[in-house]
Coordinates of C-alpha atoms and ligand atoms in Angstrom, one line a residue:
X25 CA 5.9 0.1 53.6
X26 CA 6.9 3.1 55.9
X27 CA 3.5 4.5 54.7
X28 CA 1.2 1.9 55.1
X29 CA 2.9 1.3 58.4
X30 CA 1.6 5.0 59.6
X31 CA -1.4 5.0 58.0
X32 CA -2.3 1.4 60.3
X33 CA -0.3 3.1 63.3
X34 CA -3.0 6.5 62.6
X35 CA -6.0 4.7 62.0
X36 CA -5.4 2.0 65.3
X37 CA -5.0 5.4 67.3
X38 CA -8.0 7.0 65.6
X39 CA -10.1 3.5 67.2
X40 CA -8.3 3.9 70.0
X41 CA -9.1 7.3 70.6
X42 CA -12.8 6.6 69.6
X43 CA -13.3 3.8 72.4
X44 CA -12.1 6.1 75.2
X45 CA -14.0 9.0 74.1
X46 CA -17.3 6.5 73.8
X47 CA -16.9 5.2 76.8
X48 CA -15.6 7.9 79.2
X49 CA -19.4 9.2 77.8
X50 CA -21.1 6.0 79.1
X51 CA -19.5 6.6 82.5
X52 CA -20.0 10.1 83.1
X53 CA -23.9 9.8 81.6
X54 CA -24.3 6.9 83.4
X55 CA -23.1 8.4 87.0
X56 CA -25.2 11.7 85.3
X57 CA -28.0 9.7 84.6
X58 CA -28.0 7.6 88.2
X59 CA -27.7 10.9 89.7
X60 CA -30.9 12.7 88.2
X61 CA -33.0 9.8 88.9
X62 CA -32.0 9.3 92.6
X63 CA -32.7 12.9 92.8
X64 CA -36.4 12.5 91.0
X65 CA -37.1 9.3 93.0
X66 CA -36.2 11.7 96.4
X67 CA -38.9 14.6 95.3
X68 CA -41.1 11.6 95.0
X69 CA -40.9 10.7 97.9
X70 CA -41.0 14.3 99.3
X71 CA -44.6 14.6 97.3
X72 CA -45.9 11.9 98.9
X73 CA -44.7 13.2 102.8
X74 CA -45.9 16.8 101.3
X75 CA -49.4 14.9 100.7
X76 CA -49.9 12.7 103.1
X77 CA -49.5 16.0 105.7
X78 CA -51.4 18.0 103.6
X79 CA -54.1 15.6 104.1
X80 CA -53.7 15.8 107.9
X81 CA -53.6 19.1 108.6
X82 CA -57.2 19.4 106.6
X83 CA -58.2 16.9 108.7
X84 CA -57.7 18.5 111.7
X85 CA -58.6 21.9 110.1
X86 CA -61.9 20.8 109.4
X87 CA -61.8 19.3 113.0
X88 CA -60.9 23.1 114.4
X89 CA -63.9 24.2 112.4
X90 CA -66.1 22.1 114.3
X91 CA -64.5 22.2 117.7
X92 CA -62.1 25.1 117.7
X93 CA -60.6 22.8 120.0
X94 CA -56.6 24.6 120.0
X95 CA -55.6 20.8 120.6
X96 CA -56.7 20.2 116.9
X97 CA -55.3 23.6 115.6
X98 CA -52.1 23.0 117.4
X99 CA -52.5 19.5 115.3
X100 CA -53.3 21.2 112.3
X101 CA -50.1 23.5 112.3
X102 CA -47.6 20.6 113.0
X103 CA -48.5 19.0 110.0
X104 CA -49.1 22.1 108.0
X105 CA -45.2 22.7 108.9
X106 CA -44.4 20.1 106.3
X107 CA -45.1 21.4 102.9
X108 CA -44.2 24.6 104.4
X109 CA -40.8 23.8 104.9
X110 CA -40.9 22.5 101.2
X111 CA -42.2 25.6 100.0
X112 CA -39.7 27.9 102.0
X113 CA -36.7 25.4 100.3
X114 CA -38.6 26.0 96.8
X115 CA -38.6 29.4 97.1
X116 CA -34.5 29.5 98.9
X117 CA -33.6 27.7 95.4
X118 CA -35.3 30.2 93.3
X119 CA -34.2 33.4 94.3
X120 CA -30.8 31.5 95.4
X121 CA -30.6 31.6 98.6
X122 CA -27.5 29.9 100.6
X123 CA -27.7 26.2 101.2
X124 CA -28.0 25.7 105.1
X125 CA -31.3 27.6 104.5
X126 CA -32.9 26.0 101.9
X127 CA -31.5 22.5 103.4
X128 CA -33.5 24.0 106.4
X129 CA -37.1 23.7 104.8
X130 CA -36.1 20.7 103.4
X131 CA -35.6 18.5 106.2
X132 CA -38.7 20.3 108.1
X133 CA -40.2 18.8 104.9
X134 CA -39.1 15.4 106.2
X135 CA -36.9 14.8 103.2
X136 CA -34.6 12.4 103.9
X137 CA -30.7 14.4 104.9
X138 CA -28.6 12.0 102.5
X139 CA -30.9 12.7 99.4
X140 CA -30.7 17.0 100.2
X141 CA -27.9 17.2 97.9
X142 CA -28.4 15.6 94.4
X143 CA -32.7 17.3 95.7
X144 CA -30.9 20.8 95.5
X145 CA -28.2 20.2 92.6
X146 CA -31.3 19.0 90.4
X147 CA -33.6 22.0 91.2
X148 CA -30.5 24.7 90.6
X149 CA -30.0 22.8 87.0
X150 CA -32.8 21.7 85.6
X151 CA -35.6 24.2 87.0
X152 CA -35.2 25.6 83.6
X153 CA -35.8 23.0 81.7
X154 CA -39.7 22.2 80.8
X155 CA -40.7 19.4 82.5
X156 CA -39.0 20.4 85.5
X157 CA -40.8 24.0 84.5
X158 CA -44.0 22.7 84.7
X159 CA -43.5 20.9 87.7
X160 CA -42.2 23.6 89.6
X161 CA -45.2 25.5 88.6
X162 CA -47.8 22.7 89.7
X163 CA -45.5 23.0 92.8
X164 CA -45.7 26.9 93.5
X165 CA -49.8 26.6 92.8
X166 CA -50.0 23.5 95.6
X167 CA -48.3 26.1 97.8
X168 CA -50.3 29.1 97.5
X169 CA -53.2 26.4 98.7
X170 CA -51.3 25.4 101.6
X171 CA -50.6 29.4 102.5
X172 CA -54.4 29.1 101.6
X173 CA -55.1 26.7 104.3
X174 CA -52.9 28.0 107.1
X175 CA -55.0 31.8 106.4
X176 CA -57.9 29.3 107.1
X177 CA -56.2 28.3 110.3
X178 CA -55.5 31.6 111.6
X179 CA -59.1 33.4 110.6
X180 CA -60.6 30.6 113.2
X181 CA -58.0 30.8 115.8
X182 CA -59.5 34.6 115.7
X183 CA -62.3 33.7 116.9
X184 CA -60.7 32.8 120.2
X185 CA -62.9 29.5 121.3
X186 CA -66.1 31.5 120.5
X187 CA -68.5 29.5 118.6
X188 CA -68.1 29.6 114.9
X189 CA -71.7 30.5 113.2
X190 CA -73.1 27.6 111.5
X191 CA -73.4 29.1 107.9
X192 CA -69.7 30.3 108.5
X193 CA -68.6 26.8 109.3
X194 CA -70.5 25.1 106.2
X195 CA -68.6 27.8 103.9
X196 CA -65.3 27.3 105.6
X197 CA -65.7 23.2 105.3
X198 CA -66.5 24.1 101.7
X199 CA -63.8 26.4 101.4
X200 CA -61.0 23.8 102.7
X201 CA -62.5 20.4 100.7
X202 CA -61.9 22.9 97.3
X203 CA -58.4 23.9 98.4
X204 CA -57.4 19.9 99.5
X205 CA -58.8 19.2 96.3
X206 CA -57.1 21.3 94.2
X207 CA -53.8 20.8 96.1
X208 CA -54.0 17.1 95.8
X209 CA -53.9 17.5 92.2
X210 CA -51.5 19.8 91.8
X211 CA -49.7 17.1 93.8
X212 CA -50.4 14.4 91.6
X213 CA -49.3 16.6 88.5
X214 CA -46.4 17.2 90.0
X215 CA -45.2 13.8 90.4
X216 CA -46.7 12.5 87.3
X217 CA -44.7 15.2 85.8
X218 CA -41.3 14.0 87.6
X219 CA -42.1 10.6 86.5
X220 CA -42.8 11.1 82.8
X221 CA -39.4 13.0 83.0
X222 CA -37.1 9.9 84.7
X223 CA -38.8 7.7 81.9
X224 CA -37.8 9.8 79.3
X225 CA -34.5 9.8 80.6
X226 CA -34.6 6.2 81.0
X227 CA -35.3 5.9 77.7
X228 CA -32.4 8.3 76.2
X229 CA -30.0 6.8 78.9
X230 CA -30.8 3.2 76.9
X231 CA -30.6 4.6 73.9
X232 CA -27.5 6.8 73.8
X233 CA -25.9 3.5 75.6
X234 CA -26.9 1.4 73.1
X235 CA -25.5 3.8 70.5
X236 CA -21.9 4.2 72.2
X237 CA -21.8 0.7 73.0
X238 CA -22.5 -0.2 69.4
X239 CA -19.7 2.3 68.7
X240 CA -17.3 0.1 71.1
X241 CA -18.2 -2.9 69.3
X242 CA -17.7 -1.7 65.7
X243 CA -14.2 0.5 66.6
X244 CA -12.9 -2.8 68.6
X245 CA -14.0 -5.0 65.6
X246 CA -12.0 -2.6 63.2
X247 CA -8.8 -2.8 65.8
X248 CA -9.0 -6.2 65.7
X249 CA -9.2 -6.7 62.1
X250 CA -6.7 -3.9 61.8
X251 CA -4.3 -5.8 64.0
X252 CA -4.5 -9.2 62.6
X253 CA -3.8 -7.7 59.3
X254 CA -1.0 -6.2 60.3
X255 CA -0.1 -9.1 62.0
X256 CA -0.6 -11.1 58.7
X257 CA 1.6 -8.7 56.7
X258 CA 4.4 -8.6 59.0
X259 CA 4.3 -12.9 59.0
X260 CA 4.4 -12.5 55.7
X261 CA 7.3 -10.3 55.4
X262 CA 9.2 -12.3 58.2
X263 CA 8.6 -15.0 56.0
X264 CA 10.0 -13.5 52.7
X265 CA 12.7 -12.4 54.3
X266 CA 13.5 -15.4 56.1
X267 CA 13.0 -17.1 52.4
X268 CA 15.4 -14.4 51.4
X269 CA 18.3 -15.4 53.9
X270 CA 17.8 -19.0 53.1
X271 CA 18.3 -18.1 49.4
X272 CA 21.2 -16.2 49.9
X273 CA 22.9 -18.8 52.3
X274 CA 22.3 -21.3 49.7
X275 CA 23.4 -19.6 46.6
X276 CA 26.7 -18.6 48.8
X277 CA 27.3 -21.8 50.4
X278 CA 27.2 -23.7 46.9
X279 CA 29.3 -20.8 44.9
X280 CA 31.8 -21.0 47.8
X281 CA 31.9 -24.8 47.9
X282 CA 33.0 -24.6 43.9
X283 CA 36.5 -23.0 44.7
X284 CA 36.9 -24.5 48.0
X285 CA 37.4 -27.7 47.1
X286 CA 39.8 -26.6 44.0
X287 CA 41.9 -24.6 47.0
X288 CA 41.7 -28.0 48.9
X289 CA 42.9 -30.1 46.4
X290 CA 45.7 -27.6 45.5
X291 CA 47.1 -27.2 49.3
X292 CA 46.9 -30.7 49.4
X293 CA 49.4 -31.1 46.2
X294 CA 51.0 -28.2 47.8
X295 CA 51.8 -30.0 51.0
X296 CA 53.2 -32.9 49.3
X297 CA 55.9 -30.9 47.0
X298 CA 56.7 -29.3 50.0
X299 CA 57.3 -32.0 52.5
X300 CA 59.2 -33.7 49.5
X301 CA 61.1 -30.8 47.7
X302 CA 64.6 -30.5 49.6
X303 CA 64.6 -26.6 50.4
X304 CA 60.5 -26.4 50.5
X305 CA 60.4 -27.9 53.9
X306 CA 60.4 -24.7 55.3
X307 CA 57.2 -23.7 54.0
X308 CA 56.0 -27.0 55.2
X309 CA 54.1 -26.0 57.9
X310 CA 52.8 -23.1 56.5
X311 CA 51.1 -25.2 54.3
X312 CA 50.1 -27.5 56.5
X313 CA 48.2 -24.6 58.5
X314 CA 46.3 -23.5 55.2
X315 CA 45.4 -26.8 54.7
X316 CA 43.5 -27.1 58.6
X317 CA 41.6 -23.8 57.7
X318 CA 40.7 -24.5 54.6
X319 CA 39.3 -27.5 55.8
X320 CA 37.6 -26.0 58.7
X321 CA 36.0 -23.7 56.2
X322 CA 34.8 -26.4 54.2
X323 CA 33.0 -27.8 56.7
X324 CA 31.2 -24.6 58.1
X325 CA 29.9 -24.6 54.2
X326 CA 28.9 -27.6 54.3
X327 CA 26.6 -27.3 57.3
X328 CA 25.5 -24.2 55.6
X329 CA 24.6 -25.8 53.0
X330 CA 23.1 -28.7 55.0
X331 CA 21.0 -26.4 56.4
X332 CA 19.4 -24.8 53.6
X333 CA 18.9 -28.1 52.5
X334 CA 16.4 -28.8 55.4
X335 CA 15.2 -25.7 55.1
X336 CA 14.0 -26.1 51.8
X337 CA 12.7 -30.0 52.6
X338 CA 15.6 -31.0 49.6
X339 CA 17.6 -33.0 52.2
X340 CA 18.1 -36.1 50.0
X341 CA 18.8 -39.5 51.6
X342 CA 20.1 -42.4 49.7
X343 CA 19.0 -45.4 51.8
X344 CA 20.3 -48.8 52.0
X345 CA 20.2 -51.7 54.0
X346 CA 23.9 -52.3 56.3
X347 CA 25.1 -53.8 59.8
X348 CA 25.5 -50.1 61.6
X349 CA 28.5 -51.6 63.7
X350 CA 30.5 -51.9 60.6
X351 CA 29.6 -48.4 60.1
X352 CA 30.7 -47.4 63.6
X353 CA 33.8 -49.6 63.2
X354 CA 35.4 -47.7 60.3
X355 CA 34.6 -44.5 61.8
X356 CA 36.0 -45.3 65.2
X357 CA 39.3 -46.7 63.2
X358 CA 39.9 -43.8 60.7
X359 CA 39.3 -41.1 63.7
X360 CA 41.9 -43.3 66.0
X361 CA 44.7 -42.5 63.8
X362 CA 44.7 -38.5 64.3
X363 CA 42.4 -37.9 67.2
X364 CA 43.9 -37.4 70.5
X365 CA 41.7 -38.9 72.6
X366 CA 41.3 -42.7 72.4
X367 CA 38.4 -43.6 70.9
X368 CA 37.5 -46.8 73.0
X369 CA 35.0 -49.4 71.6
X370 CA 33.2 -50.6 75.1
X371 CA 30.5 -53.3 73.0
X372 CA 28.4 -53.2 69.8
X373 CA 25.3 -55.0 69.3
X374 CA 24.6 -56.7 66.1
X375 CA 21.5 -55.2 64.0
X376 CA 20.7 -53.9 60.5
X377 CA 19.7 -50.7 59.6
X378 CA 17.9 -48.8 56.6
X379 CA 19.5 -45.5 56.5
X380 CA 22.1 -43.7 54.5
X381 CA 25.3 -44.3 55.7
X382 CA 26.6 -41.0 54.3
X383 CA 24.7 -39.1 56.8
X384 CA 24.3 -41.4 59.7
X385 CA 28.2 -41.1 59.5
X386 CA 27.9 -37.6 59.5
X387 CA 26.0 -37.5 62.7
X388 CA 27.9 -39.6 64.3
X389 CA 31.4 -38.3 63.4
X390 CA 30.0 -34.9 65.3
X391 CA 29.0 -36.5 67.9
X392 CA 32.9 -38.1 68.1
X393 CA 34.2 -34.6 67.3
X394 CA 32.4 -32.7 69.8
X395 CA 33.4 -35.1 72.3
X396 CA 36.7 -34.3 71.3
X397 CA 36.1 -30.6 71.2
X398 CA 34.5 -30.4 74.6
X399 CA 36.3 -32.9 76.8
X400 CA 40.5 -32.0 75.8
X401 CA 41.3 -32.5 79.3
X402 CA 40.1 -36.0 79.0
X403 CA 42.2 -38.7 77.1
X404 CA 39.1 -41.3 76.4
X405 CA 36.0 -41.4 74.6
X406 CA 33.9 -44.4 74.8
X407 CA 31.5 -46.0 72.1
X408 CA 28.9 -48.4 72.8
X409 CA 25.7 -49.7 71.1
X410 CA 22.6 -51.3 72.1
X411 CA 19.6 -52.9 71.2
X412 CA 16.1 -51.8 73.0
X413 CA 12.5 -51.8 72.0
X414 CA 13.2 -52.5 68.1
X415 CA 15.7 -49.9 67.7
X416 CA 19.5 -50.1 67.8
X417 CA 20.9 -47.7 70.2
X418 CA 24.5 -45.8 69.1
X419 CA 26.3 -43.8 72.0
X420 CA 29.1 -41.7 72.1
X421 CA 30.2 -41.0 75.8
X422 CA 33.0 -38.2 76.6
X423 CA 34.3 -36.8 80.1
X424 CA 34.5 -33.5 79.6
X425 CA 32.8 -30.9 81.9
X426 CA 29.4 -31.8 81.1
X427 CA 26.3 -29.8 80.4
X428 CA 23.5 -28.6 83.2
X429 CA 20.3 -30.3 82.7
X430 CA 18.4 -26.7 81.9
X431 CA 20.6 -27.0 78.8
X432 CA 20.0 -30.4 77.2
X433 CA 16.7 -29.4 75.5
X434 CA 18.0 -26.4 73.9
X435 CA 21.7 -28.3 72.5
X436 CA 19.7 -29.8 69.3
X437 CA 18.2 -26.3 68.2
X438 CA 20.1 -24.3 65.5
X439 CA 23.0 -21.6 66.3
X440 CA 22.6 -22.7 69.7
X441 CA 25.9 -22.9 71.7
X442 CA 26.5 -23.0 75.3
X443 CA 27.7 -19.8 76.9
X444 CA 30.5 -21.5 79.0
X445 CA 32.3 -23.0 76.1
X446 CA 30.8 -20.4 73.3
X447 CA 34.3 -18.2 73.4
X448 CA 36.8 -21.0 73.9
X449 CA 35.8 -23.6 71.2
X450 CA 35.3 -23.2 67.6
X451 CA 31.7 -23.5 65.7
X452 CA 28.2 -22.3 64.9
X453 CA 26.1 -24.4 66.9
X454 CA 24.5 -26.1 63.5
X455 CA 26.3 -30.1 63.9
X456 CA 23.7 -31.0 66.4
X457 CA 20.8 -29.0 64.8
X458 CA 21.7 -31.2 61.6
X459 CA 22.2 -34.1 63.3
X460 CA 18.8 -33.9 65.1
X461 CA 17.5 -33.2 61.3
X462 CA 19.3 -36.1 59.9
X463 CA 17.9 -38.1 62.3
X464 CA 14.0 -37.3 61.9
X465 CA 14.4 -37.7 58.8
X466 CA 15.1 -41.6 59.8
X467 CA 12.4 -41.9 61.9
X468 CA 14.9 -42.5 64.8
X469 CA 15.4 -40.2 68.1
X470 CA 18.4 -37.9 69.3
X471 CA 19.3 -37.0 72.7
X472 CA 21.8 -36.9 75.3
X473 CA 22.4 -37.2 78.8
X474 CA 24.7 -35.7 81.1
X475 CA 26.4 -34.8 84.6
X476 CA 28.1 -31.2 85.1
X477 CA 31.3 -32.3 86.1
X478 CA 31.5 -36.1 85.2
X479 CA 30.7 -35.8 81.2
X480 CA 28.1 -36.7 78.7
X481 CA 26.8 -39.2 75.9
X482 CA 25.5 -38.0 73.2
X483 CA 23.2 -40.9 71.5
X484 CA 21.1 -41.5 68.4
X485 CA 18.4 -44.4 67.7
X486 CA 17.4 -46.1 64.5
X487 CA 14.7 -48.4 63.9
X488 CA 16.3 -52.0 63.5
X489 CA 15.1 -53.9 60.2
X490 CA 13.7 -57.6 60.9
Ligands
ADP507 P1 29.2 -26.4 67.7 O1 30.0 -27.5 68.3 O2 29.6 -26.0 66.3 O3 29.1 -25.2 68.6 P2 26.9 -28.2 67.9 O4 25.6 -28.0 67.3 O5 27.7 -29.4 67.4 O6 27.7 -26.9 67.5 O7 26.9 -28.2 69.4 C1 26.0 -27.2 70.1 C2 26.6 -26.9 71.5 O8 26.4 -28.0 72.3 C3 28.0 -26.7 71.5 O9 28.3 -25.3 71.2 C4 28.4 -27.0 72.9 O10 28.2 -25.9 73.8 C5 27.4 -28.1 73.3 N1 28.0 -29.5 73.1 C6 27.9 -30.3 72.1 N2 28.5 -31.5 72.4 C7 29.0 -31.4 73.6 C8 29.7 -32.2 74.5 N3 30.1 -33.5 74.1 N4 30.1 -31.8 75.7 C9 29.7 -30.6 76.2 N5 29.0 -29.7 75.4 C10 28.6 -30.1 74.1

C-alpha cells in the first residue's frame, strides 16, 4: 500500500511538474513571440517612411536636375536624411556600435522612440538568422542606391547654378529613375521578406501552443484521473476499515454480553446472601457497588451493540399495536421508586401506537435518565404527552442547566457529548444517537428544545393509528 501510495504521489508530481514546465514555455514564447512581431511590424513601418522619402528626395532630385534651384536640393537632402539615418543605425548594429548612436540614425529615420528597443534587440539577435539575412542584405543594397543618389546630389550642386547640359541632364534623369527603381524593390523585398518571416512565426507560435496546450489538457486529465482514483481507493479503505471496527465492536459487544449477564445474575444472588447472612453484612455494600458497575457496563454493551445493529441495518423491531400512555405509565412508576428526582406526570393524551414497545421504552427511559443525569440540582422532572397533526407527542422536560441552541442539532449524532458536562457525567454520547435511530425507524421525529439556564425537554413523535 506504502508503494502504490509513492508511486501515485511520483507520478501526480511527474504531471505536476509537466504542466508548469509546458506552460512556463507558452508564457515566455508567447511574450517572445509578441516581442519579435512588434519588432517586425516596427521595421515595417520604418520601410515604408524609408520609401515614402526615398521617393521624395528623387523627386526633388530630378527637380534640381532641371532647375538646380538649391531650394529643391536643400529639399532633396532633407528627405534623403531619412534612409540615411536608417543606414547609419544598420551599419551601428553591425559592427556593434553603442546604442545612443545607433538609436541616433534611427529616430532621424523617423522610427517611432517606443519601438527603438525590441527594433535593435531583434537586429543584434536574429541578423544571423536567414530570413533576417536576406533582408538585411536587400537592406545594405537599397542603401548603397541612396549613397547612389546623394553622389547624384552633390555632382549637380558642383555645378554651382550653371546650366546643366541637356544630354547630361537626360543621362542623369535616366541615371536616378534606374537607381529609384531598383531601391524601391529592394524595398519591397525587404518587407516581403520581414513579413514571410512573422507568418512563419505565426504559424510555429500556433503550433507549438497548440502542442503544449494539448500537453496541459492530457497531464491535467491524467491528474485528475489519478486523483479520483486515489480518492476511490482510500473510500474504499475507509470503508473496509470502518466495516472492520463495526465487526469488531460487534463480535466484542456480543462475547462480552455472554458473561456479563452470568456476573449479573451472580452479584445479584450475591447481594441477597449477604444482606441476609448474619456476619456477611459487612460485605454488603461492597457488593452492592459491584452490582451498580456491572450494571453500568451492561448497558454501555448494549448500546454497543445497538449500534452495530444500525450499522449493519439488522435493528429488528417487533411491532404491535398499544395505548403509549400505558407505556409511559409503567415507566414513570418503576423509575419513581429509585430515582431521585420526582418524576411528575403533568397530562397524557389518549392514542394508539404501532411500535415496539421494547425500544420506544428504551428511548424513552434515556430521555428520563438523562434528565436525571443532567439536571441533579433539580428535584422534578415533568412528563407530558400530546396529540398534534396525527401523531402523538411524548415529552420529557427536566431543569437542569440547559443546552445553547448551537448545540441542539449536534445532541442526536453519535459519540457526541457536550463539552461542559463531558468530564463530570458518565457516558459515550450513543443513548440519543440510538434513540434518534429507534425513532426513524418508526417513521416518527426526535428533537428537543431548550433554554441555557431554565432546562430542556427532550421529545419524540409517533404516528397515531386510526
Ligand atoms: P450520554 O448521556 O451517554 O453522554 P447521550 O447521547 O444520551 O449520551 O447524550 C448526548 C449528550 O447530550 C450528553 O453528553 C449531554 O451533553 C447532552 N444531553 C442529553 N440530555 C441532556 C439533558 N437533559 N440536559 C442537558 N444535556 C443533555
Amino acid at each position: 500500500m506504502n508503494n502504490s501510495n509513492d508511486n501515485q504521489r511520483r507520478s501526480i508530481l511527474i504531471i505536476a511538474g509537466i504542466i508548469l514546465f509546458s506552460s512556463g514555455i507558452i508564457i515566455s514564447l508567447n511574450y517572445y513571440s509578441i516581442k519579435i512581431l512588434s519588432s517586425i511590424r516596427a521595421y515595417v513601418n520604418k520601410e515604408s517612411h524609408y520609401s515614402k522619402a526615398q521617393k521624395d528626395a528623387t523627386r526633388y532630385l530630378i527637380d534640381y536636375i532641371q532647375t538646380s534651384d538649391i531650394k529643391s536640393y536643400e529639399e532633396f537632402k532633407h528627405y534623403l536624411a531619412v534612409p540615411i539615418g536608417d543606414s547609419l543605425a544598420r551599419v551601428g548594429m553591425q559592427q556593434g556600435a553603442d546604442e545612443e548612436q545607433i538609436r541616433r540614425g534611427l529616430l532621424q529615420g523617423r522610427n517611432h522612440p517606443d519601438d527603438l528597443h525590441n527594433m535593435i534587440w531583434l537586429f543584434r539577435t536574429f541578423q544571423h538568422m536567414p530570413y533576417f539575412e536576406k533582408a538585411i542584405a536587400k537592406w545594405t543594397a537599397a542603401d548603397v542606391d541612396v549613397g547612389e543618389l546623394d553622389k547624384i546630389g552633390a555632382f549637380i550642386y558642383g555645378y554651382k547654378n550653371r546650366a546643366i547640359e541637356p544630354g547630361v541632364q537626360a543621362a542623369l534623369k535616366i541615371n536616378v529613375s534606374t537607381i529609384n527603381r531598383r531601391l524601391s524593390n529592394n524595398q519591397q523585398a525587404f518587407s516581403t521578406i520581414l513579413g514571410e518571416a512573422s507568418r512563419i512565426i505565426s504559424y510555429w507560435l500556433l503550433f507549438i501552443n497548440i502542442f503544449f496546450i494539448l500537453l496541459i489538457l492530457i497531464s491535467a486529465g491524467l491528474y485528475a484521473r489519478k486523483a479520483f482514483k486515489q480518492l476511490v481507493e482510500s473510500k474504499a479503505l475507509v470503508i473496509a476499515q470502518n466495516q472492520a471496527k463495526d465487526e469488531f465492536l460487534s463480535i466484542a459487544s456480543h462475547e462480552l454480553k455472554t458473561p456479563l449477564t452470568s456476573m449479573k445474575a451472580s452479584l445479584q444472588i450475591l447481594e441477597r446472601l449477604a444482606k441476609n447472612s448474619p456476619g456477611q453484612q459487612q460485605i454488603h455494600p461492597f457488593v452492592v457497588n459491584a452490582n451498580k458497575h456491572v450494571n453500568r457496563l451492561t448497558d454501555l454493551v448494549k448500546d454497543l451493540l445497538d449500534v452495530t445493529k444500525i450499522h449493519s441495518g439488522k435493528l429488528m423491531l417487533n411491532m404491535k399495536q398499544f395505548q403509549l400512555n400505558e407505556l409511559i405509565k409503567e415507566v414513570v412508576e418503576e423509575k419513581n421508586q429509585v430515582s431521585q428526582q420526582k418524576l411528575v406526570i403533568e397530562q397524557l393524551a389518549d392514542g394508539y401506537v404501532e411500535a415496539d414497545p421494547n425500544r420506544i421504552y428504551q428511548v424513552f427511559e434515556n430521555f428520563l435518565s438523562n434528565a436525571a443525569k443532567y439536571s441533579q440540582e433539580s428535584d422534578a422532572i415533568h412528563i407530558y404527552s400530546l396529540v398534534e397533526e396525527g401523531y402523538i407527542k411524548v415529552c420529557v422536560k427536566d431543569f437542569g442547566h440547559g443546552i445553547g441552541e448551537d448545540k441542539i442539532p449536534l445532541l442526536f449524532d453519535r459519540f457526541y457529548r457536550i463539552d461542559e458536562t463531558k468530564h463530570s457525567v458518565q457516558g459515550l454520547g450513543l443513548g440519543l444517537f440510538i434513540c434518534k435511530e429507534i425513532i426513524k425507524s418508526h417513521n416518527g421525529e426526535i428533537g428537543a428544545d431548550s433554554e441555557v439556564g431554565k432546562g430542556s425537554t427532550f421529545w419524540f413523535r409517533l404516528p397515531l393509528v386510526a
